[in-house]
Amino acid sequence: MTSLSHLPPEIRRAIEITPAAGTRERIVDITTTGRRTGRPRRIEIFFYRAHGATYLCSGAGAGPTGWHANLRAHPAFTVHLKNGVRADLPAHATPVTDPAERAAVLSAIVDDLNQPHDPGTIRPTRLADWANSRLMRVDFD
C-alpha cells in the first residue's frame, strides 16, 4: 500500500477514487520522458485504485504502449490532475511483475469497472482480457 498522507487533503480525495467514481474522475494526464528522444511526452490516461495503491494500466489487450516503455526506461514522471482539483504531482512508476500481485490488482480493476454504474467504456469487462495488460504502480513523491 502506498501512502498518500504527505499530500494535501483535496489532492488525496482526487486520487483515492472508489468504485463509485465515474469515468471523468478516473482520467489524468501523465508526462513521461521519451525513452529514445528524452523529450517530455504527455498523454491522457485512466488511473485505477486497488488495495490502497494507485495504478496505471493499458487495459484489455497486450499491445505495446509508449507510456509504459517510457516509464520502464525513465520511472520518474508527472501526474496531472485535471478534474475538480488541478495539480501536477511528481511520481515514480514501478512495473508490477509479480504474478500474484498482478492477478490481485487486475482482478480489483476489472471488478471496479464492472460496477452497475459502468465507469468503463466496455461491458462486460472480463479479467481474461486484461491478463497481459501493461501495469504500473504509482508512488507519489
Short mmCIF file of N, CA and C in Angstrom, two decimals:
data_model
loop_
_atom_site.label_atom_id
_atom_site.label_comp_id
_atom_site.label_asym_id
_atom_site.label_seq_id
_atom_site.Cartn_x
_atom_site.Cartn_y
_atom_site.Cartn_z
N MET A 1 0.84 -1.18 0.00
CA MET A 1 0.00 0.00 0.00
C MET A 1 0.88 1.24 0.00
N THR A 2 0.57 2.19 -0.85
CA THR A 2 1.33 3.41 -0.97
C THR A 2 0.61 4.52 -0.22
N SER A 3 1.30 5.17 0.70
CA SER A 3 0.70 6.22 1.50
C SER A 3 0.55 7.50 0.70
N LEU A 4 -0.57 8.16 0.89
CA LEU A 4 -0.81 9.47 0.29
C LEU A 4 -0.86 10.54 1.38
N SER A 5 -0.48 10.17 2.61
CA SER A 5 -0.64 11.07 3.75
C SER A 5 0.16 12.36 3.62
N HIS A 6 1.20 12.37 2.80
CA HIS A 6 2.01 13.57 2.63
C HIS A 6 1.38 14.59 1.66
N LEU A 7 0.29 14.21 1.03
CA LEU A 7 -0.37 15.08 0.06
C LEU A 7 -1.49 15.88 0.72
N PRO A 8 -1.78 17.09 0.22
CA PRO A 8 -2.91 17.86 0.77
C PRO A 8 -4.22 17.09 0.65
N PRO A 9 -5.16 17.33 1.57
CA PRO A 9 -6.42 16.56 1.60
C PRO A 9 -7.19 16.58 0.28
N GLU A 10 -7.27 17.72 -0.40
CA GLU A 10 -8.04 17.79 -1.64
C GLU A 10 -7.41 16.95 -2.74
N ILE A 11 -6.09 16.84 -2.73
CA ILE A 11 -5.40 16.00 -3.72
C ILE A 11 -5.59 14.53 -3.36
N ARG A 12 -5.49 14.20 -2.08
CA ARG A 12 -5.75 12.81 -1.65
C ARG A 12 -7.13 12.37 -2.07
N ARG A 13 -8.14 13.22 -1.88
CA ARG A 13 -9.52 12.86 -2.25
C ARG A 13 -9.63 12.61 -3.75
N ALA A 14 -8.93 13.39 -4.56
CA ALA A 14 -8.98 13.22 -6.02
C ALA A 14 -8.32 11.91 -6.45
N ILE A 15 -7.32 11.47 -5.72
CA ILE A 15 -6.61 10.23 -6.06
C ILE A 15 -7.29 9.01 -5.48
N GLU A 16 -7.86 9.13 -4.30
CA GLU A 16 -8.46 7.98 -3.61
C GLU A 16 -9.86 7.69 -4.14
N ILE A 17 -9.96 7.47 -5.44
CA ILE A 17 -11.26 7.16 -6.03
C ILE A 17 -11.76 5.82 -5.52
N THR A 18 -13.06 5.66 -5.55
CA THR A 18 -13.71 4.43 -5.14
C THR A 18 -14.46 3.86 -6.34
N PRO A 19 -15.03 2.68 -6.22
CA PRO A 19 -15.84 2.15 -7.32
C PRO A 19 -17.00 3.06 -7.72
N ALA A 20 -17.38 4.00 -6.88
CA ALA A 20 -18.46 4.93 -7.22
C ALA A 20 -17.99 6.03 -8.18
N ALA A 21 -16.70 6.16 -8.39
CA ALA A 21 -16.17 7.22 -9.26
C ALA A 21 -16.60 6.99 -10.70
N GLY A 22 -16.92 8.07 -11.36
CA GLY A 22 -17.28 8.00 -12.77
C GLY A 22 -16.05 8.07 -13.66
N THR A 23 -16.29 7.96 -14.95
CA THR A 23 -15.21 7.98 -15.93
C THR A 23 -14.35 9.23 -15.80
N ARG A 24 -14.98 10.37 -15.71
CA ARG A 24 -14.25 11.63 -15.68
C ARG A 24 -13.28 11.71 -14.50
N GLU A 25 -13.67 11.18 -13.36
CA GLU A 25 -12.82 11.22 -12.16
C GLU A 25 -11.61 10.29 -12.27
N ARG A 26 -11.61 9.40 -13.22
CA ARG A 26 -10.54 8.42 -13.39
C ARG A 26 -9.51 8.84 -14.44
N ILE A 27 -9.71 10.00 -15.04
CA ILE A 27 -8.83 10.43 -16.12
C ILE A 27 -7.83 11.46 -15.62
N VAL A 28 -6.57 11.23 -15.94
CA VAL A 28 -5.49 12.17 -15.67
C VAL A 28 -4.65 12.29 -16.93
N ASP A 29 -3.78 13.26 -16.95
CA ASP A 29 -2.71 13.29 -17.94
C ASP A 29 -1.45 12.86 -17.23
N ILE A 30 -0.53 12.27 -17.96
CA ILE A 30 0.80 11.99 -17.42
C ILE A 30 1.82 12.53 -18.41
N THR A 31 2.92 13.00 -17.87
CA THR A 31 4.06 13.39 -18.70
C THR A 31 5.21 12.47 -18.37
N THR A 32 5.63 11.73 -19.36
CA THR A 32 6.77 10.83 -19.24
C THR A 32 7.94 11.41 -20.02
N THR A 33 9.10 10.81 -19.86
CA THR A 33 10.27 11.19 -20.65
C THR A 33 10.43 10.14 -21.74
N GLY A 34 10.49 10.59 -22.98
CA GLY A 34 10.64 9.66 -24.11
C GLY A 34 11.88 8.80 -23.96
N ARG A 35 11.71 7.51 -24.14
CA ARG A 35 12.83 6.58 -23.94
C ARG A 35 13.93 6.75 -24.96
N ARG A 36 13.58 7.19 -26.17
CA ARG A 36 14.59 7.39 -27.21
C ARG A 36 14.98 8.85 -27.37
N THR A 37 14.00 9.74 -27.29
CA THR A 37 14.26 11.15 -27.56
C THR A 37 14.65 11.95 -26.33
N GLY A 38 14.22 11.48 -25.14
CA GLY A 38 14.45 12.24 -23.92
C GLY A 38 13.52 13.43 -23.78
N ARG A 39 12.58 13.57 -24.69
CA ARG A 39 11.64 14.69 -24.66
C ARG A 39 10.41 14.35 -23.82
N PRO A 40 9.77 15.36 -23.25
CA PRO A 40 8.54 15.12 -22.50
C PRO A 40 7.43 14.63 -23.44
N ARG A 41 6.67 13.66 -22.97
CA ARG A 41 5.53 13.11 -23.71
C ARG A 41 4.32 13.14 -22.80
N ARG A 42 3.28 13.88 -23.17
CA ARG A 42 2.08 14.00 -22.34
C ARG A 42 0.92 13.29 -23.03
N ILE A 43 0.23 12.45 -22.25
CA ILE A 43 -0.94 11.73 -22.76
C ILE A 43 -2.05 11.75 -21.71
N GLU A 44 -3.26 11.47 -22.16
CA GLU A 44 -4.40 11.28 -21.27
C GLU A 44 -4.53 9.78 -21.02
N ILE A 45 -4.82 9.42 -19.76
CA ILE A 45 -4.89 8.01 -19.39
C ILE A 45 -5.80 7.84 -18.18
N PHE A 46 -6.39 6.67 -18.06
CA PHE A 46 -7.14 6.32 -16.86
C PHE A 46 -6.17 5.88 -15.78
N PHE A 47 -6.51 6.20 -14.53
CA PHE A 47 -5.78 5.62 -13.41
C PHE A 47 -6.77 4.81 -12.58
N TYR A 48 -6.23 3.91 -11.79
CA TYR A 48 -7.05 2.99 -11.01
C TYR A 48 -6.55 2.95 -9.58
N ARG A 49 -7.43 2.59 -8.65
CA ARG A 49 -7.06 2.35 -7.26
C ARG A 49 -7.40 0.91 -6.94
N ALA A 50 -6.46 0.23 -6.31
CA ALA A 50 -6.68 -1.15 -5.88
C ALA A 50 -5.82 -1.42 -4.66
N HIS A 51 -6.41 -1.99 -3.65
CA HIS A 51 -5.68 -2.39 -2.45
C HIS A 51 -4.88 -1.23 -1.86
N GLY A 52 -5.46 -0.03 -1.89
CA GLY A 52 -4.83 1.13 -1.28
C GLY A 52 -3.71 1.76 -2.09
N ALA A 53 -3.50 1.35 -3.32
CA ALA A 53 -2.44 1.90 -4.15
C ALA A 53 -3.02 2.43 -5.46
N THR A 54 -2.24 3.21 -6.16
CA THR A 54 -2.63 3.82 -7.43
C THR A 54 -1.90 3.11 -8.57
N TYR A 55 -2.61 2.88 -9.67
CA TYR A 55 -2.03 2.14 -10.81
C TYR A 55 -2.37 2.82 -12.13
N LEU A 56 -1.50 2.61 -13.09
CA LEU A 56 -1.77 2.88 -14.49
C LEU A 56 -1.81 1.54 -15.18
N CYS A 57 -2.75 1.36 -16.09
CA CYS A 57 -2.91 0.07 -16.76
C CYS A 57 -3.35 0.31 -18.20
N SER A 58 -2.80 -0.51 -19.09
CA SER A 58 -3.12 -0.35 -20.51
C SER A 58 -4.50 -0.88 -20.86
N GLY A 59 -5.14 -1.59 -19.95
CA GLY A 59 -6.47 -2.11 -20.22
C GLY A 59 -6.44 -3.42 -20.97
N ALA A 60 -7.57 -3.79 -21.53
CA ALA A 60 -7.68 -5.06 -22.25
C ALA A 60 -6.73 -5.06 -23.44
N GLY A 61 -6.15 -6.19 -23.67
CA GLY A 61 -5.19 -6.31 -24.77
C GLY A 61 -3.77 -6.19 -24.25
N ALA A 62 -2.84 -6.57 -25.07
CA ALA A 62 -1.45 -6.60 -24.62
C ALA A 62 -0.51 -5.88 -25.58
N GLY A 63 -1.04 -5.02 -26.42
CA GLY A 63 -0.20 -4.32 -27.37
C GLY A 63 0.77 -3.37 -26.68
N PRO A 64 1.87 -3.06 -27.34
CA PRO A 64 2.84 -2.15 -26.74
C PRO A 64 2.25 -0.74 -26.57
N THR A 65 2.70 -0.06 -25.54
CA THR A 65 2.27 1.31 -25.29
C THR A 65 3.50 2.17 -25.06
N GLY A 66 3.49 3.36 -25.63
CA GLY A 66 4.62 4.26 -25.46
C GLY A 66 4.82 4.68 -24.02
N TRP A 67 3.71 4.97 -23.31
CA TRP A 67 3.85 5.43 -21.93
C TRP A 67 4.52 4.38 -21.07
N HIS A 68 4.18 3.11 -21.29
CA HIS A 68 4.75 2.03 -20.48
C HIS A 68 6.24 1.88 -20.77
N ALA A 69 6.61 1.89 -22.04
CA ALA A 69 8.02 1.78 -22.41
C ALA A 69 8.81 2.98 -21.86
N ASN A 70 8.21 4.17 -21.93
CA ASN A 70 8.89 5.34 -21.40
C ASN A 70 9.11 5.23 -19.90
N LEU A 71 8.10 4.76 -19.16
CA LEU A 71 8.23 4.63 -17.71
C LEU A 71 9.20 3.53 -17.31
N ARG A 72 9.30 2.49 -18.11
CA ARG A 72 10.30 1.45 -17.83
C ARG A 72 11.71 2.03 -17.97
N ALA A 73 11.91 2.90 -18.96
CA ALA A 73 13.22 3.49 -19.18
C ALA A 73 13.50 4.64 -18.20
N HIS A 74 12.47 5.42 -17.88
CA HIS A 74 12.60 6.60 -17.02
C HIS A 74 11.41 6.61 -16.05
N PRO A 75 11.54 5.98 -14.88
CA PRO A 75 10.39 5.83 -13.97
C PRO A 75 9.83 7.13 -13.38
N ALA A 76 10.61 8.19 -13.34
CA ALA A 76 10.12 9.46 -12.81
C ALA A 76 9.21 10.11 -13.85
N PHE A 77 8.04 10.58 -13.40
CA PHE A 77 7.10 11.21 -14.31
C PHE A 77 6.20 12.16 -13.53
N THR A 78 5.28 12.82 -14.22
CA THR A 78 4.35 13.74 -13.57
C THR A 78 2.92 13.31 -13.85
N VAL A 79 2.11 13.28 -12.80
CA VAL A 79 0.68 13.04 -12.92
C VAL A 79 0.00 14.41 -12.86
N HIS A 80 -0.83 14.68 -13.84
CA HIS A 80 -1.55 15.96 -13.90
C HIS A 80 -3.02 15.70 -13.59
N LEU A 81 -3.44 16.08 -12.37
CA LEU A 81 -4.85 16.00 -12.03
C LEU A 81 -5.56 17.13 -12.76
N LYS A 82 -6.73 16.85 -13.32
CA LYS A 82 -7.39 17.88 -14.12
C LYS A 82 -8.90 17.93 -13.95
N ASN A 83 -9.47 17.07 -13.17
CA ASN A 83 -10.92 17.07 -12.99
C ASN A 83 -11.24 17.38 -11.54
N GLY A 84 -11.78 18.57 -11.32
CA GLY A 84 -12.04 19.02 -9.95
C GLY A 84 -10.83 19.74 -9.41
N VAL A 85 -9.85 19.00 -8.97
CA VAL A 85 -8.60 19.55 -8.45
C VAL A 85 -7.58 19.54 -9.58
N ARG A 86 -6.88 20.64 -9.73
CA ARG A 86 -5.80 20.70 -10.73
C ARG A 86 -4.48 20.73 -9.97
N ALA A 87 -3.60 19.79 -10.32
CA ALA A 87 -2.29 19.72 -9.67
C ALA A 87 -1.36 18.91 -10.54
N ASP A 88 -0.08 19.25 -10.48
CA ASP A 88 0.97 18.49 -11.16
C ASP A 88 1.78 17.80 -10.09
N LEU A 89 1.71 16.47 -10.07
CA LEU A 89 2.31 15.70 -8.97
C LEU A 89 3.49 14.87 -9.47
N PRO A 90 4.68 15.11 -8.91
CA PRO A 90 5.80 14.25 -9.26
C PRO A 90 5.56 12.84 -8.72
N ALA A 91 5.93 11.85 -9.52
CA ALA A 91 5.68 10.46 -9.14
C ALA A 91 6.76 9.56 -9.73
N HIS A 92 6.76 8.32 -9.27
CA HIS A 92 7.62 7.27 -9.81
C HIS A 92 6.75 6.05 -10.12
N ALA A 93 7.09 5.38 -11.19
CA ALA A 93 6.35 4.18 -11.60
C ALA A 93 7.20 2.94 -11.37
N THR A 94 6.53 1.88 -10.94
CA THR A 94 7.18 0.59 -10.75
C THR A 94 6.37 -0.46 -11.50
N PRO A 95 6.98 -1.19 -12.43
CA PRO A 95 6.24 -2.25 -13.13
C PRO A 95 5.77 -3.31 -12.13
N VAL A 96 4.55 -3.77 -12.31
CA VAL A 96 4.02 -4.83 -11.46
C VAL A 96 4.22 -6.14 -12.21
N THR A 97 5.20 -6.91 -11.76
CA THR A 97 5.57 -8.14 -12.46
C THR A 97 5.28 -9.40 -11.65
N ASP A 98 5.13 -9.28 -10.34
CA ASP A 98 4.85 -10.45 -9.51
C ASP A 98 3.47 -11.01 -9.91
N PRO A 99 3.41 -12.29 -10.30
CA PRO A 99 2.14 -12.85 -10.78
C PRO A 99 0.98 -12.73 -9.78
N ALA A 100 1.24 -12.94 -8.51
CA ALA A 100 0.17 -12.86 -7.51
C ALA A 100 -0.33 -11.42 -7.37
N GLU A 101 0.59 -10.47 -7.32
CA GLU A 101 0.19 -9.06 -7.21
C GLU A 101 -0.56 -8.62 -8.47
N ARG A 102 -0.06 -9.00 -9.64
CA ARG A 102 -0.74 -8.64 -10.89
C ARG A 102 -2.16 -9.18 -10.90
N ALA A 103 -2.32 -10.44 -10.53
CA ALA A 103 -3.65 -11.06 -10.53
C ALA A 103 -4.60 -10.34 -9.58
N ALA A 104 -4.12 -10.01 -8.39
CA ALA A 104 -4.96 -9.33 -7.40
C ALA A 104 -5.35 -7.94 -7.88
N VAL A 105 -4.39 -7.19 -8.42
CA VAL A 105 -4.66 -5.82 -8.85
C VAL A 105 -5.58 -5.82 -10.07
N LEU A 106 -5.28 -6.64 -11.06
CA LEU A 106 -6.12 -6.68 -12.26
C LEU A 106 -7.53 -7.15 -11.93
N SER A 107 -7.66 -8.09 -11.02
CA SER A 107 -8.98 -8.54 -10.59
C SER A 107 -9.76 -7.40 -9.95
N ALA A 108 -9.10 -6.62 -9.09
CA ALA A 108 -9.76 -5.48 -8.45
C ALA A 108 -10.16 -4.43 -9.48
N ILE A 109 -9.31 -4.18 -10.46
CA ILE A 109 -9.63 -3.19 -11.50
C ILE A 109 -10.84 -3.64 -12.31
N VAL A 110 -10.84 -4.90 -12.71
CA VAL A 110 -11.96 -5.41 -13.51
C VAL A 110 -13.25 -5.41 -12.69
N ASP A 111 -13.17 -5.82 -11.43
CA ASP A 111 -14.36 -5.77 -10.56
C ASP A 111 -14.89 -4.34 -10.46
N ASP A 112 -13.98 -3.39 -10.31
CA ASP A 112 -14.36 -1.98 -10.23
C ASP A 112 -15.06 -1.54 -11.51
N LEU A 113 -14.50 -1.88 -12.66
CA LEU A 113 -15.08 -1.47 -13.93
C LEU A 113 -16.42 -2.14 -14.23
N ASN A 114 -16.69 -3.26 -13.59
CA ASN A 114 -17.95 -3.96 -13.80
C ASN A 114 -19.04 -3.56 -12.80
N GLN A 115 -18.85 -2.45 -12.10
CA GLN A 115 -19.88 -1.94 -11.20
C GLN A 115 -21.11 -1.57 -12.02
N PRO A 116 -22.28 -1.60 -11.42
CA PRO A 116 -23.52 -1.30 -12.17
C PRO A 116 -23.52 0.07 -12.86
N HIS A 117 -22.85 1.06 -12.29
CA HIS A 117 -22.87 2.39 -12.91
C HIS A 117 -21.91 2.48 -14.09
N ASP A 118 -21.12 1.43 -14.34
CA ASP A 118 -20.29 1.28 -15.52
C ASP A 118 -19.35 2.46 -15.79
N PRO A 119 -18.27 2.62 -14.98
CA PRO A 119 -17.32 3.68 -15.27
C PRO A 119 -16.47 3.38 -16.51
N GLY A 120 -16.43 2.15 -16.92
CA GLY A 120 -15.65 1.78 -18.09
C GLY A 120 -16.43 2.00 -19.37
N THR A 121 -15.77 1.81 -20.48
CA THR A 121 -16.43 2.03 -21.77
C THR A 121 -16.80 0.72 -22.44
N ILE A 122 -16.35 -0.40 -21.90
CA ILE A 122 -16.63 -1.71 -22.49
C ILE A 122 -17.27 -2.58 -21.41
N ARG A 123 -18.42 -3.15 -21.70
CA ARG A 123 -19.08 -4.03 -20.74
C ARG A 123 -19.51 -5.30 -21.43
N PRO A 124 -19.49 -6.44 -20.79
CA PRO A 124 -18.79 -6.62 -19.52
C PRO A 124 -17.28 -6.69 -19.75
N THR A 125 -16.55 -6.29 -18.74
CA THR A 125 -15.10 -6.36 -18.77
C THR A 125 -14.70 -7.71 -18.17
N ARG A 126 -13.90 -8.47 -18.91
CA ARG A 126 -13.51 -9.81 -18.45
C ARG A 126 -12.05 -9.81 -18.03
N LEU A 127 -11.76 -10.42 -16.89
CA LEU A 127 -10.40 -10.50 -16.37
C LEU A 127 -9.45 -11.13 -17.38
N ALA A 128 -9.90 -12.15 -18.08
CA ALA A 128 -9.04 -12.83 -19.05
C ALA A 128 -8.52 -11.87 -20.12
N ASP A 129 -9.32 -10.87 -20.46
CA ASP A 129 -8.90 -9.89 -21.48
C ASP A 129 -7.83 -8.94 -20.98
N TRP A 130 -7.67 -8.84 -19.67
CA TRP A 130 -6.72 -7.91 -19.07
C TRP A 130 -5.44 -8.61 -18.61
N ALA A 131 -5.34 -9.90 -18.75
CA ALA A 131 -4.23 -10.67 -18.18
C ALA A 131 -2.85 -10.18 -18.61
N ASN A 132 -2.72 -9.71 -19.83
CA ASN A 132 -1.41 -9.28 -20.34
C ASN A 132 -1.27 -7.76 -20.40
N SER A 133 -2.12 -7.05 -19.67
CA SER A 133 -2.07 -5.59 -19.67
C SER A 133 -0.75 -5.08 -19.11
N ARG A 134 -0.34 -3.91 -19.59
CA ARG A 134 0.80 -3.21 -19.01
C ARG A 134 0.31 -2.61 -17.70
N LEU A 135 1.03 -2.85 -16.59
CA LEU A 135 0.56 -2.43 -15.28
C LEU A 135 1.71 -1.80 -14.50
N MET A 136 1.50 -0.58 -14.02
CA MET A 136 2.48 0.15 -13.25
C MET A 136 1.85 0.66 -11.96
N ARG A 137 2.58 0.47 -10.86
CA ARG A 137 2.17 1.07 -9.58
C ARG A 137 2.76 2.48 -9.53
N VAL A 138 1.98 3.42 -9.04
CA VAL A 138 2.39 4.82 -8.97
C VAL A 138 2.66 5.18 -7.51
N ASP A 139 3.85 5.73 -7.26
CA ASP A 139 4.19 6.26 -5.94
C ASP A 139 4.40 7.75 -6.10
N PHE A 140 3.66 8.54 -5.33
CA PHE A 140 3.76 9.99 -5.42
C PHE A 140 4.90 10.47 -4.52
N ASP A 141 5.75 11.31 -5.08
CA ASP A 141 6.92 11.81 -4.35
C ASP A 141 6.51 12.80 -3.27
#
